[in-house]
mmCIF file of C-alpha atoms in Angstrom:
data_model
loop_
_atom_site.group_PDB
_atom_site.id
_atom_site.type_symbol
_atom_site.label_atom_id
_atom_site.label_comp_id
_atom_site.label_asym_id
_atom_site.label_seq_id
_atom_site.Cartn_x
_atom_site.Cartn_y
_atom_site.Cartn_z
ATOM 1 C CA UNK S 1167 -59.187 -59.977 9.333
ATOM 2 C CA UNK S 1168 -62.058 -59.614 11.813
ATOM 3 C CA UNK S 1169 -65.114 -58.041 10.117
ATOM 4 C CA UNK S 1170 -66.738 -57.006 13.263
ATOM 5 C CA UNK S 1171 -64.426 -55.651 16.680
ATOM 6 C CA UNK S 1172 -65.663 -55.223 20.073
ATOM 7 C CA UNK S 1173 -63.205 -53.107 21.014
ATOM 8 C CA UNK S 1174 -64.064 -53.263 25.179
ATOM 9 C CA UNK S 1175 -62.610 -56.217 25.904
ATOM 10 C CA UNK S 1176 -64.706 -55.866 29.465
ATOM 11 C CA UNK S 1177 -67.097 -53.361 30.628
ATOM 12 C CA UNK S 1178 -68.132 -52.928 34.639
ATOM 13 C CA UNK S 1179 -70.858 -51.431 35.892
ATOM 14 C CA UNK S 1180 -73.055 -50.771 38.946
ATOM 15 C CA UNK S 1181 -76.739 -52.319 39.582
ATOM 16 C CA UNK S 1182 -79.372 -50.369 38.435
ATOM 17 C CA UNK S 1183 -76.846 -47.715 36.345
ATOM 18 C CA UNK S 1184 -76.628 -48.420 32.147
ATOM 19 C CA UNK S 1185 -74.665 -50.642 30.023
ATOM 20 C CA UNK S 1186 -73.847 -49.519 27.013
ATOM 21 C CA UNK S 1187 -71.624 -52.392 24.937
ATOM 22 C CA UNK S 1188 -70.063 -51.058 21.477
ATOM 23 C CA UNK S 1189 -69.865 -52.806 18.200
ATOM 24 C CA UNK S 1190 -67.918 -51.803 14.672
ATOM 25 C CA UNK S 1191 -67.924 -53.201 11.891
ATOM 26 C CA UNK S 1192 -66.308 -53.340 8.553
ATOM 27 C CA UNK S 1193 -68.565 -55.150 5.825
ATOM 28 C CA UNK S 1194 -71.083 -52.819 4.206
ATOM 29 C CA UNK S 1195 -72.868 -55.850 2.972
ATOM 30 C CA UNK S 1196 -74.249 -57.095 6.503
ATOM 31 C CA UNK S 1197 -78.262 -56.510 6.567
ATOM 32 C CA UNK S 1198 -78.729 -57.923 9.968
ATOM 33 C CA UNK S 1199 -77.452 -57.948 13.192
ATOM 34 C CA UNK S 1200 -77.569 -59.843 16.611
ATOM 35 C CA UNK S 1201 -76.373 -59.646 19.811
ATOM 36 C CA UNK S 1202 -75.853 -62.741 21.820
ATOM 37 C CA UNK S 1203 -75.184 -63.252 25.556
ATOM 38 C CA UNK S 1204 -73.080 -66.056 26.821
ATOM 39 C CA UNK S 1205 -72.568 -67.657 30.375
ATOM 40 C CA UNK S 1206 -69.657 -69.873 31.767
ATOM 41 C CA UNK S 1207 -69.804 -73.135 30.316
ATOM 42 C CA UNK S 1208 -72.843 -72.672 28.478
ATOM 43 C CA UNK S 1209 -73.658 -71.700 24.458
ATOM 44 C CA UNK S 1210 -74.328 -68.074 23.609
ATOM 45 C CA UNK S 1211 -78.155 -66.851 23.628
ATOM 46 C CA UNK S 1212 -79.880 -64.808 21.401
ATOM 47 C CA UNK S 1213 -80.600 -61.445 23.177
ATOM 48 C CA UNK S 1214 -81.808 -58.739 20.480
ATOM 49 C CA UNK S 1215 -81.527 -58.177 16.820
ATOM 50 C CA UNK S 1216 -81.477 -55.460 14.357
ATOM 51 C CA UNK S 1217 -82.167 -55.150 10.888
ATOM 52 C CA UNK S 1218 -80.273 -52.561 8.495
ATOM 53 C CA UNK S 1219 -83.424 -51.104 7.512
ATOM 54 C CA UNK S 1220 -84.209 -49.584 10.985
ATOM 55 C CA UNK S 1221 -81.949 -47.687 13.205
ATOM 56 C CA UNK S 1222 -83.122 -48.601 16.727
ATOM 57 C CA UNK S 1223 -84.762 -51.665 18.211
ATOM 58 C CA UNK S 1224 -86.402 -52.199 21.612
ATOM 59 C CA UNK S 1225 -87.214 -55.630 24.013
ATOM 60 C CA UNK S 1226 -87.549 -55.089 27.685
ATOM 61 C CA UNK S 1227 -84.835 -53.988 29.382
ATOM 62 C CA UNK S 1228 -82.316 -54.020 25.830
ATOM 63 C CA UNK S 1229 -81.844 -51.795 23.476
ATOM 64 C CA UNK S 1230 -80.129 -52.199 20.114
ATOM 65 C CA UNK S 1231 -78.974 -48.713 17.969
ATOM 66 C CA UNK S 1232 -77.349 -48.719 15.045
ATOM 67 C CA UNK S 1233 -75.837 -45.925 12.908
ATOM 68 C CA UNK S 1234 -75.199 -47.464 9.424
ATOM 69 C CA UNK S 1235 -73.048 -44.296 8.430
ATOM 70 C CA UNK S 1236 -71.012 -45.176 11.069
ATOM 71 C CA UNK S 1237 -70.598 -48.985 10.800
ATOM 72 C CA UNK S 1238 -71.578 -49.025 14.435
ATOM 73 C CA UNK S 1239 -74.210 -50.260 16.664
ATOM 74 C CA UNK S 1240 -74.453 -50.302 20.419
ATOM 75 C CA UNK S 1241 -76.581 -52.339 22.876
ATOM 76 C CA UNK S 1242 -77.975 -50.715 26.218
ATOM 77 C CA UNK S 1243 -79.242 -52.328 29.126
ATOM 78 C CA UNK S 1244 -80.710 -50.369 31.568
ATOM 79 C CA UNK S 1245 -80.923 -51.069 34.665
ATOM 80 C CA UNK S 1246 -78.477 -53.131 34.741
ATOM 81 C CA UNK S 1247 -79.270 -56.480 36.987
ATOM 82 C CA UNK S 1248 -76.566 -58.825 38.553
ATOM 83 C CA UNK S 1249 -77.797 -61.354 36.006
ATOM 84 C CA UNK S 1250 -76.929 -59.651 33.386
ATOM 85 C CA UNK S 1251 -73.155 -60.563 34.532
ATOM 86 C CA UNK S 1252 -71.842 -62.249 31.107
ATOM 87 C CA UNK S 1253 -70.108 -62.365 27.772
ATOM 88 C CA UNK S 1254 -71.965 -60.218 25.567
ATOM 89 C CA UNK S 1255 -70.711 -61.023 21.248
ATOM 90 C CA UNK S 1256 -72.297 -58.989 18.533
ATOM 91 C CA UNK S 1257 -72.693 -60.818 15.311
ATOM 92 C CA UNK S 1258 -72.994 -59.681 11.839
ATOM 93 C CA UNK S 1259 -75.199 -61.349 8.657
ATOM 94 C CA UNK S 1260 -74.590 -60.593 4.692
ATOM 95 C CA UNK S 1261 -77.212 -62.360 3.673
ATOM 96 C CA UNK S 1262 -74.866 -65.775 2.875
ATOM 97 C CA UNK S 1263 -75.853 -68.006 5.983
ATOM 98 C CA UNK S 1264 -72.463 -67.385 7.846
ATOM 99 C CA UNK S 1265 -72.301 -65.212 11.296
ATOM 100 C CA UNK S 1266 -69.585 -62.729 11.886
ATOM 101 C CA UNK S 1267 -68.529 -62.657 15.701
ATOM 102 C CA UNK S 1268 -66.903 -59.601 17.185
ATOM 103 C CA UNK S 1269 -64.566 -61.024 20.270
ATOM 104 C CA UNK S 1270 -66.866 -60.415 23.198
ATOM 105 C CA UNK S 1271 -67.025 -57.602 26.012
ATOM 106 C CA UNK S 1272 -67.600 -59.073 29.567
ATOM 107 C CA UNK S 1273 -69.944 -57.196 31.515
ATOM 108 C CA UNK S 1274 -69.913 -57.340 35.451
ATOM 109 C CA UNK S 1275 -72.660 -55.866 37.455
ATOM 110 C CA UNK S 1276 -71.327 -54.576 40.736
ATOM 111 C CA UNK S 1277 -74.077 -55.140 43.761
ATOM 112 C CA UNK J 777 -86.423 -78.874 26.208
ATOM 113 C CA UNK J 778 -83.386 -80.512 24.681
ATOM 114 C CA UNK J 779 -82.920 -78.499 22.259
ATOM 115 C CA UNK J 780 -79.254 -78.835 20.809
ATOM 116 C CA UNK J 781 -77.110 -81.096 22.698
ATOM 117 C CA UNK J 782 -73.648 -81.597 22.230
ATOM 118 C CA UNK J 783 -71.281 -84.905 22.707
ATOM 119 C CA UNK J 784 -68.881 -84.928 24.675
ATOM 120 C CA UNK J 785 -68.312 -82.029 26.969
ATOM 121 C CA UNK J 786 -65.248 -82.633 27.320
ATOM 122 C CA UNK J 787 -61.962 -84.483 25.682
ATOM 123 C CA UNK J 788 -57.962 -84.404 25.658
ATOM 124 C CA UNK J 789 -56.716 -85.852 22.363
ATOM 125 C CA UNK J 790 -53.084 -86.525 21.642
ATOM 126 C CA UNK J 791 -51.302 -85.101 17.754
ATOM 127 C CA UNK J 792 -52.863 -87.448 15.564
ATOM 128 C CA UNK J 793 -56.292 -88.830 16.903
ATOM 129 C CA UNK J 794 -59.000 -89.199 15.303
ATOM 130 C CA UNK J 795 -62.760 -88.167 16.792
ATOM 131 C CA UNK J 796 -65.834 -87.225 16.072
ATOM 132 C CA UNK J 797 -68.070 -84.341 17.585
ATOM 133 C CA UNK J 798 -71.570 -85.207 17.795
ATOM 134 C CA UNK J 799 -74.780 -82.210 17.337
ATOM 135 C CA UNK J 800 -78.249 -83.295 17.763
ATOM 136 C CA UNK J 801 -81.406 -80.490 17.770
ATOM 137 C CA UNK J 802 -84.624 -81.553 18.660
ATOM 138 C CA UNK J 803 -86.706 -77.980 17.081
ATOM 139 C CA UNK J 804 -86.390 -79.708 13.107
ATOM 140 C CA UNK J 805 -84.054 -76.573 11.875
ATOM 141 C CA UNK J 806 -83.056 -76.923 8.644
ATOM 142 C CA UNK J 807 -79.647 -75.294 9.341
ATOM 143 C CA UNK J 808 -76.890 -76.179 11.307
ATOM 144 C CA UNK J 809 -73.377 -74.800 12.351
ATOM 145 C CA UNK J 810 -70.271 -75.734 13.837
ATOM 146 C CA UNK J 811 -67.962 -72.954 15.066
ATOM 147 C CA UNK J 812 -64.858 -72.722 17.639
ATOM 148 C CA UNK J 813 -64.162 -70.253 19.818
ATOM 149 C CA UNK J 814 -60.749 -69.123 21.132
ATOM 150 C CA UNK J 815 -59.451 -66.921 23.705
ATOM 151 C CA UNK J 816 -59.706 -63.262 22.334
ATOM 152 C CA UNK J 817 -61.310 -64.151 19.155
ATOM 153 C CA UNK J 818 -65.513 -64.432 18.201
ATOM 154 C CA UNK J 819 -66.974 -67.501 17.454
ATOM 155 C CA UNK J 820 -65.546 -68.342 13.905
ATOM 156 C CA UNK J 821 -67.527 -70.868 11.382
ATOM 157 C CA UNK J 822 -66.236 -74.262 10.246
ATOM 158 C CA UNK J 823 -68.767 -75.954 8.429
ATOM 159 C CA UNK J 824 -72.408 -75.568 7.664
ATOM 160 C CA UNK J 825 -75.077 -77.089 6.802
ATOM 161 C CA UNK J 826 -78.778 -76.304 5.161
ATOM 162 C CA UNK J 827 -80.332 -79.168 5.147
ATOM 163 C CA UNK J 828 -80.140 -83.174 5.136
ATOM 164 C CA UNK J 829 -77.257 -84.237 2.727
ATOM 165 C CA UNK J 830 -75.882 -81.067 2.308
ATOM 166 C CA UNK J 831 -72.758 -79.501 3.885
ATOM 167 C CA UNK J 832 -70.517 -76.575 3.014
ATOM 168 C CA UNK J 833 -67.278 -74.812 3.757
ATOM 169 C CA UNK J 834 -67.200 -72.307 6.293
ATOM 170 C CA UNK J 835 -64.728 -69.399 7.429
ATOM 171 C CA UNK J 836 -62.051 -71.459 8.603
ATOM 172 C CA UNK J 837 -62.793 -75.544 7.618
ATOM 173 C CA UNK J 838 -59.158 -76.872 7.261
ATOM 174 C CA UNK J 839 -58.253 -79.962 9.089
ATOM 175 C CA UNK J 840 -62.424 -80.488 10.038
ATOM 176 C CA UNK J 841 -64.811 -82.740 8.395
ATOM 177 C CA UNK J 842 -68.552 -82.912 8.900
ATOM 178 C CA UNK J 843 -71.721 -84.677 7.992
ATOM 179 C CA UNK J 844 -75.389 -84.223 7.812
ATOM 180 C CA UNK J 845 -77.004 -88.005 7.314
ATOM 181 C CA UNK J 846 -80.080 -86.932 9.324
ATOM 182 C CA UNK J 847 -81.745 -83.564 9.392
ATOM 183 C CA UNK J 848 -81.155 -83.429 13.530
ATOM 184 C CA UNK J 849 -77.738 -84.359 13.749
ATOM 185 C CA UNK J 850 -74.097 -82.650 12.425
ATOM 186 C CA UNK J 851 -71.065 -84.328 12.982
ATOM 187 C CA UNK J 852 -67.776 -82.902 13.012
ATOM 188 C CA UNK J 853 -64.698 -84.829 12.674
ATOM 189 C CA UNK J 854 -60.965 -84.404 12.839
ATOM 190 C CA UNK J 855 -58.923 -86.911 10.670
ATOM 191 C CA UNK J 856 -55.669 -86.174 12.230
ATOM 192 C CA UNK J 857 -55.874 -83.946 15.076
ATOM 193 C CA UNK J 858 -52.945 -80.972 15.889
ATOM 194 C CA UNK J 859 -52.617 -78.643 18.979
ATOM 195 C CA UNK J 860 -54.192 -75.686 16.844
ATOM 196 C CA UNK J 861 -57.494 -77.420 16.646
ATOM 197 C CA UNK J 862 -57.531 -77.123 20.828
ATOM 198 C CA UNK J 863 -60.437 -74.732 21.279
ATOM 199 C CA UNK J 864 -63.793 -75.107 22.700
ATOM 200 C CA UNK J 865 -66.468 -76.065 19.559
ATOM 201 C CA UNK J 866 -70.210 -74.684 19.326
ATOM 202 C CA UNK J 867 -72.815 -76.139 17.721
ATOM 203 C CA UNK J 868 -75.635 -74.027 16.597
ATOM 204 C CA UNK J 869 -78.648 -74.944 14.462
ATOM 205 C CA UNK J 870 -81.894 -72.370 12.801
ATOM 206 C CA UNK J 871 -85.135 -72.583 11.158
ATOM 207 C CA UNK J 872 -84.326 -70.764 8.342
ATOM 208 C CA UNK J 873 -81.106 -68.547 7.549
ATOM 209 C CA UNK J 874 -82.996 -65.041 9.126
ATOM 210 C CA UNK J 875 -83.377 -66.743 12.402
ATOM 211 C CA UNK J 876 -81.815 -66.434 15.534
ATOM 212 C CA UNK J 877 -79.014 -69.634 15.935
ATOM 213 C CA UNK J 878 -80.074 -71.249 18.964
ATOM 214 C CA UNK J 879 -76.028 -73.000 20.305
ATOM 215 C CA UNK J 880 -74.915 -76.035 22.237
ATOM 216 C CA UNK J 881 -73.212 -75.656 25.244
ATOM 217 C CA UNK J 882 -70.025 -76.952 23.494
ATOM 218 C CA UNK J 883 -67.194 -79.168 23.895
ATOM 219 C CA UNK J 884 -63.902 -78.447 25.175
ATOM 220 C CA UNK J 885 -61.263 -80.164 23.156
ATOM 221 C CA UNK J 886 -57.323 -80.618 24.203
ATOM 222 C CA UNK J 887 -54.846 -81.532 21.667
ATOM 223 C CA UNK J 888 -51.527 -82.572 23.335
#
């Protein structure tokens, strides 16, 4: 039973318009959140994270939101860039050393 | 800037084999994972580990193995492999349990 869905199994987008990737999740017991990014034949990267405690977080071009009420949080990239063409997971963390993964949304960036 | 290397990158196994996975980091974390990854699904946990000598049971750690001998490498190992354990393996390793997992690039493993 997956704890957190990405429920966009791909997103597309033009250059220079917004992203906007959606997360939910289930366990009211995560306190920390992450967003990873994840080329072809290459590990995932840490993009952004989030704790529980605040609602909105901030680095560069990527922005993470997250509405505890809700279960949800979001990620927006603006403007989106070509190399921003990728697997994007959101991950989930109760506080007992083990990630939750959501399935992924693939992003393409239309030139 | 190594920093977590995985070996191999690749390997076809037939039902039955026996191998090892091998996860070295090069930053001294203190904790290290092992997931797999498979089409449609997140990156699930098999085993972790938080610190030398010390392993423990992840989400889904039937049919795996691992050790943690020295604090920069985790092995993972399958006894007796079967065609459900084909899925590409991560290996991720942190400084401390509220830091960002820095991953392998993995290893693709086939099970005929």
């Amino acid at each position: 039973d997956q704890q957190v869905k990405q429920n966009s199994p791909s997103l597309s987008v033009q250059e220079g318009r917004i992203s906007i990737l959606n997360c939910d999740y289930t366990n009211s017991m995560f306190d920390y959140f992450l967003w990873y990014k994840k080329y072809p034949a290459e590990g995932p990267t840490f993009l952004i994270s989030i704790s529980s405690i605040k609602d909105k977080n901030e680095d560069g071009r990527f922005t993470v939101f997250l509405n505890k009420s809700a279960k949800h949080l979001s990620l927006h990239i603006v403007p989106s860039q070509p190399g921003d063409s990728a697997v994007y997971f959101c991950a989930a963390d109760n506080n007992d050393y083990k990630l939750s993964f959501g399935a992924g949304t693939t992003v393409t960036v239309r030139a | 800037n190594a920093g977590v290397t995985q070996t191999p990158k690749f390997r076809v196994l037939k039902t039955g084999q026996s191998m090892t996975l091998l996860c070295a980091q090069d930053m001294n974390h203190e904790y290290m994972y092992w997931y797999r990854q498979d089409p449609g699904m997140g990156l699930r946990l098999i085993h972790y580990s938080v610190g030398e000598g010390t392993t423990a049971k992840g989400e889904v750690p039937d049919g795996y193995n691992v050790s943690r001998l020295k604090k920069q490498n985790f092995l993972l190992g399958l006894e007796s492999a079967a065609p459900s354990q084909t899925s590409v393996y991560f290996c991720a390793s942190s400084y401390s349990r509220d830091q960002p997992q820095h991953f392998g690039d993995g290893t693709r493993l086939s099970i005929l």
